[in-house]
Amino acid sequence: MSHNNLGKYKGLTYLTLLENEICVVGMARIYPGCNFPNHSHDPDVHEIYIIISGKGYVYKNNVKIPTKKGKVHVFPGGTLHYSETDSDFKVGVIV
């Protein structure tokens, strides 16, 4: 479930805050002009994005959705999703 291999992407930092048999909680920082890569999880693994600061877009099954600080986005298991920004964007991630 971990996102720790995300460090290989330019313009993105990711830190796992908690990981156990139930969930993974992390923080992603996406720098201007960059994105959180397109991905999905197993059908029984859901993901939640909590927008902590900045503004940008999340994509859910290739549908572009504007987002900003305070918004929450839920991605059911198997759903293709990613995010992008042209500002400094911080996202809380729960898998």
mmCIF file of C-alpha atoms in Angstrom:
data_model
loop_
_atom_site.group_PDB
_atom_site.id
_atom_site.type_symbol
_atom_site.label_atom_id
_atom_site.label_comp_id
_atom_site.label_asym_id
_atom_site.label_seq_id
_atom_site.Cartn_x
_atom_site.Cartn_y
_atom_site.Cartn_z
ATOM 1 C CA MET A 1 0.000 0.000 0.000
ATOM 2 C CA SER A 2 2.903 2.378 0.619
ATOM 3 C CA HIS A 3 3.696 5.345 -1.643
ATOM 4 C CA ASN A 4 7.346 5.516 -0.535
ATOM 5 C CA ASN A 5 8.648 4.851 -4.072
ATOM 6 C CA LEU A 6 7.258 8.242 -5.155
ATOM 7 C CA GLY A 7 10.576 9.922 -4.384
ATOM 8 C CA LYS A 8 11.736 9.082 -7.916
ATOM 9 C CA TYR A 9 9.296 11.636 -9.391
ATOM 10 C CA LYS A 10 10.653 15.134 -10.004
ATOM 11 C CA GLY A 11 8.739 17.871 -8.197
ATOM 12 C CA LEU A 12 7.138 15.579 -5.631
ATOM 13 C CA THR A 13 8.047 14.707 -2.069
ATOM 14 C CA TYR A 14 6.194 12.093 -0.041
ATOM 15 C CA LEU A 15 6.486 11.111 3.596
ATOM 16 C CA THR A 16 4.699 8.167 5.226
ATOM 17 C CA LEU A 17 3.421 9.295 8.632
ATOM 18 C CA LEU A 18 1.783 6.009 9.704
ATOM 19 C CA GLU A 19 1.671 2.552 8.172
ATOM 20 C CA ASN A 20 0.060 -0.545 9.664
ATOM 21 C CA GLU A 21 -2.085 -3.498 8.586
ATOM 22 C CA ILE A 22 -5.169 -1.262 8.278
ATOM 23 C CA CYS A 23 -3.980 1.856 6.447
ATOM 24 C CA VAL A 24 -1.200 4.137 5.294
ATOM 25 C CA VAL A 25 -1.265 7.858 6.127
ATOM 26 C CA GLY A 26 1.134 10.177 4.366
ATOM 27 C CA MET A 27 1.838 13.701 3.215
ATOM 28 C CA ALA A 28 2.624 14.664 -0.364
ATOM 29 C CA ARG A 29 4.008 18.001 -1.483
ATOM 30 C CA ILE A 30 3.635 18.706 -5.178
ATOM 31 C CA TYR A 31 5.666 21.586 -6.550
ATOM 32 C CA PRO A 32 4.404 24.038 -9.207
ATOM 33 C CA GLY A 33 4.029 22.460 -12.643
ATOM 34 C CA CYS A 34 4.334 18.896 -11.328
ATOM 35 C CA ASN A 35 1.913 16.067 -10.563
ATOM 36 C CA PHE A 36 1.218 13.093 -8.323
ATOM 37 C CA PRO A 37 1.455 10.211 -10.831
ATOM 38 C CA ASN A 38 -1.587 8.449 -12.298
ATOM 39 C CA HIS A 39 -2.243 5.250 -10.369
ATOM 40 C CA SER A 40 -4.882 2.984 -8.890
ATOM 41 C CA HIS A 41 -5.034 0.479 -6.044
ATOM 42 C CA ASP A 42 -6.483 -2.980 -5.567
ATOM 43 C CA PRO A 43 -10.309 -3.061 -5.537
ATOM 44 C CA ASP A 44 -10.400 -3.328 -1.737
ATOM 45 C CA VAL A 45 -7.939 -0.438 -1.157
ATOM 46 C CA HIS A 46 -9.447 3.065 -1.167
ATOM 47 C CA GLU A 47 -7.546 6.359 -1.061
ATOM 48 C CA ILE A 48 -8.483 9.746 0.404
ATOM 49 C CA TYR A 49 -6.819 13.053 -0.493
ATOM 50 C CA ILE A 50 -7.183 15.920 1.976
ATOM 51 C CA ILE A 51 -5.999 19.192 0.437
ATOM 52 C CA ILE A 52 -3.947 20.953 3.110
ATOM 53 C CA SER A 53 -2.730 23.973 1.157
ATOM 54 C CA GLY A 54 -2.577 25.391 -2.345
ATOM 55 C CA LYS A 55 -4.840 24.679 -5.278
ATOM 56 C CA GLY A 56 -4.773 22.440 -8.295
ATOM 57 C CA TYR A 57 -6.665 19.598 -9.898
ATOM 58 C CA VAL A 58 -7.405 15.992 -9.091
ATOM 59 C CA TYR A 59 -8.326 13.552 -11.798
ATOM 60 C CA LYS A 60 -10.745 10.709 -11.104
ATOM 61 C CA ASN A 61 -11.011 8.259 -14.027
ATOM 62 C CA ASN A 62 -9.560 11.028 -16.252
ATOM 63 C CA VAL A 63 -12.198 13.599 -15.201
ATOM 64 C CA LYS A 64 -10.495 16.875 -14.165
ATOM 65 C CA ILE A 65 -11.821 18.292 -10.871
ATOM 66 C CA PRO A 66 -10.647 21.692 -9.513
ATOM 67 C CA THR A 67 -9.557 21.548 -5.884
ATOM 68 C CA LYS A 68 -8.145 23.757 -3.152
ATOM 69 C CA LYS A 69 -7.337 23.899 0.566
ATOM 70 C CA GLY A 70 -10.018 22.215 2.690
ATOM 71 C CA LYS A 71 -11.382 19.884 0.001
ATOM 72 C CA VAL A 72 -11.520 16.093 0.459
ATOM 73 C CA HIS A 73 -11.505 13.596 -2.417
ATOM 74 C CA VAL A 74 -12.263 9.864 -2.114
ATOM 75 C CA PHE A 75 -10.993 7.374 -4.691
ATOM 76 C CA PRO A 76 -12.603 3.916 -4.427
ATOM 77 C CA GLY A 77 -10.339 0.923 -5.042
ATOM 78 C CA GLY A 78 -9.517 0.381 -8.701
ATOM 79 C CA THR A 79 -10.172 4.041 -9.622
ATOM 80 C CA LEU A 80 -7.471 5.723 -11.723
ATOM 81 C CA HIS A 81 -6.486 8.987 -10.020
ATOM 82 C CA TYR A 82 -3.785 11.621 -9.830
ATOM 83 C CA SER A 83 -3.299 15.313 -9.129
ATOM 84 C CA GLU A 84 -1.463 18.285 -10.619
ATOM 85 C CA THR A 85 -0.829 21.890 -9.700
ATOM 86 C CA ASP A 86 0.672 25.149 -10.834
ATOM 87 C CA SER A 87 1.079 26.324 -7.209
ATOM 88 C CA ASP A 88 2.728 24.809 -4.133
ATOM 89 C CA PHE A 89 0.242 22.048 -3.236
ATOM 90 C CA LYS A 90 0.184 19.911 -0.079
ATOM 91 C CA VAL A 91 -2.016 16.821 0.101
ATOM 92 C CA GLY A 92 -2.715 14.536 3.058
ATOM 93 C CA VAL A 93 -3.021 10.979 1.742
ATOM 94 C CA ILE A 94 -4.858 8.111 3.441
ATOM 95 C CA VAL A 95 -4.784 4.667 1.813
#
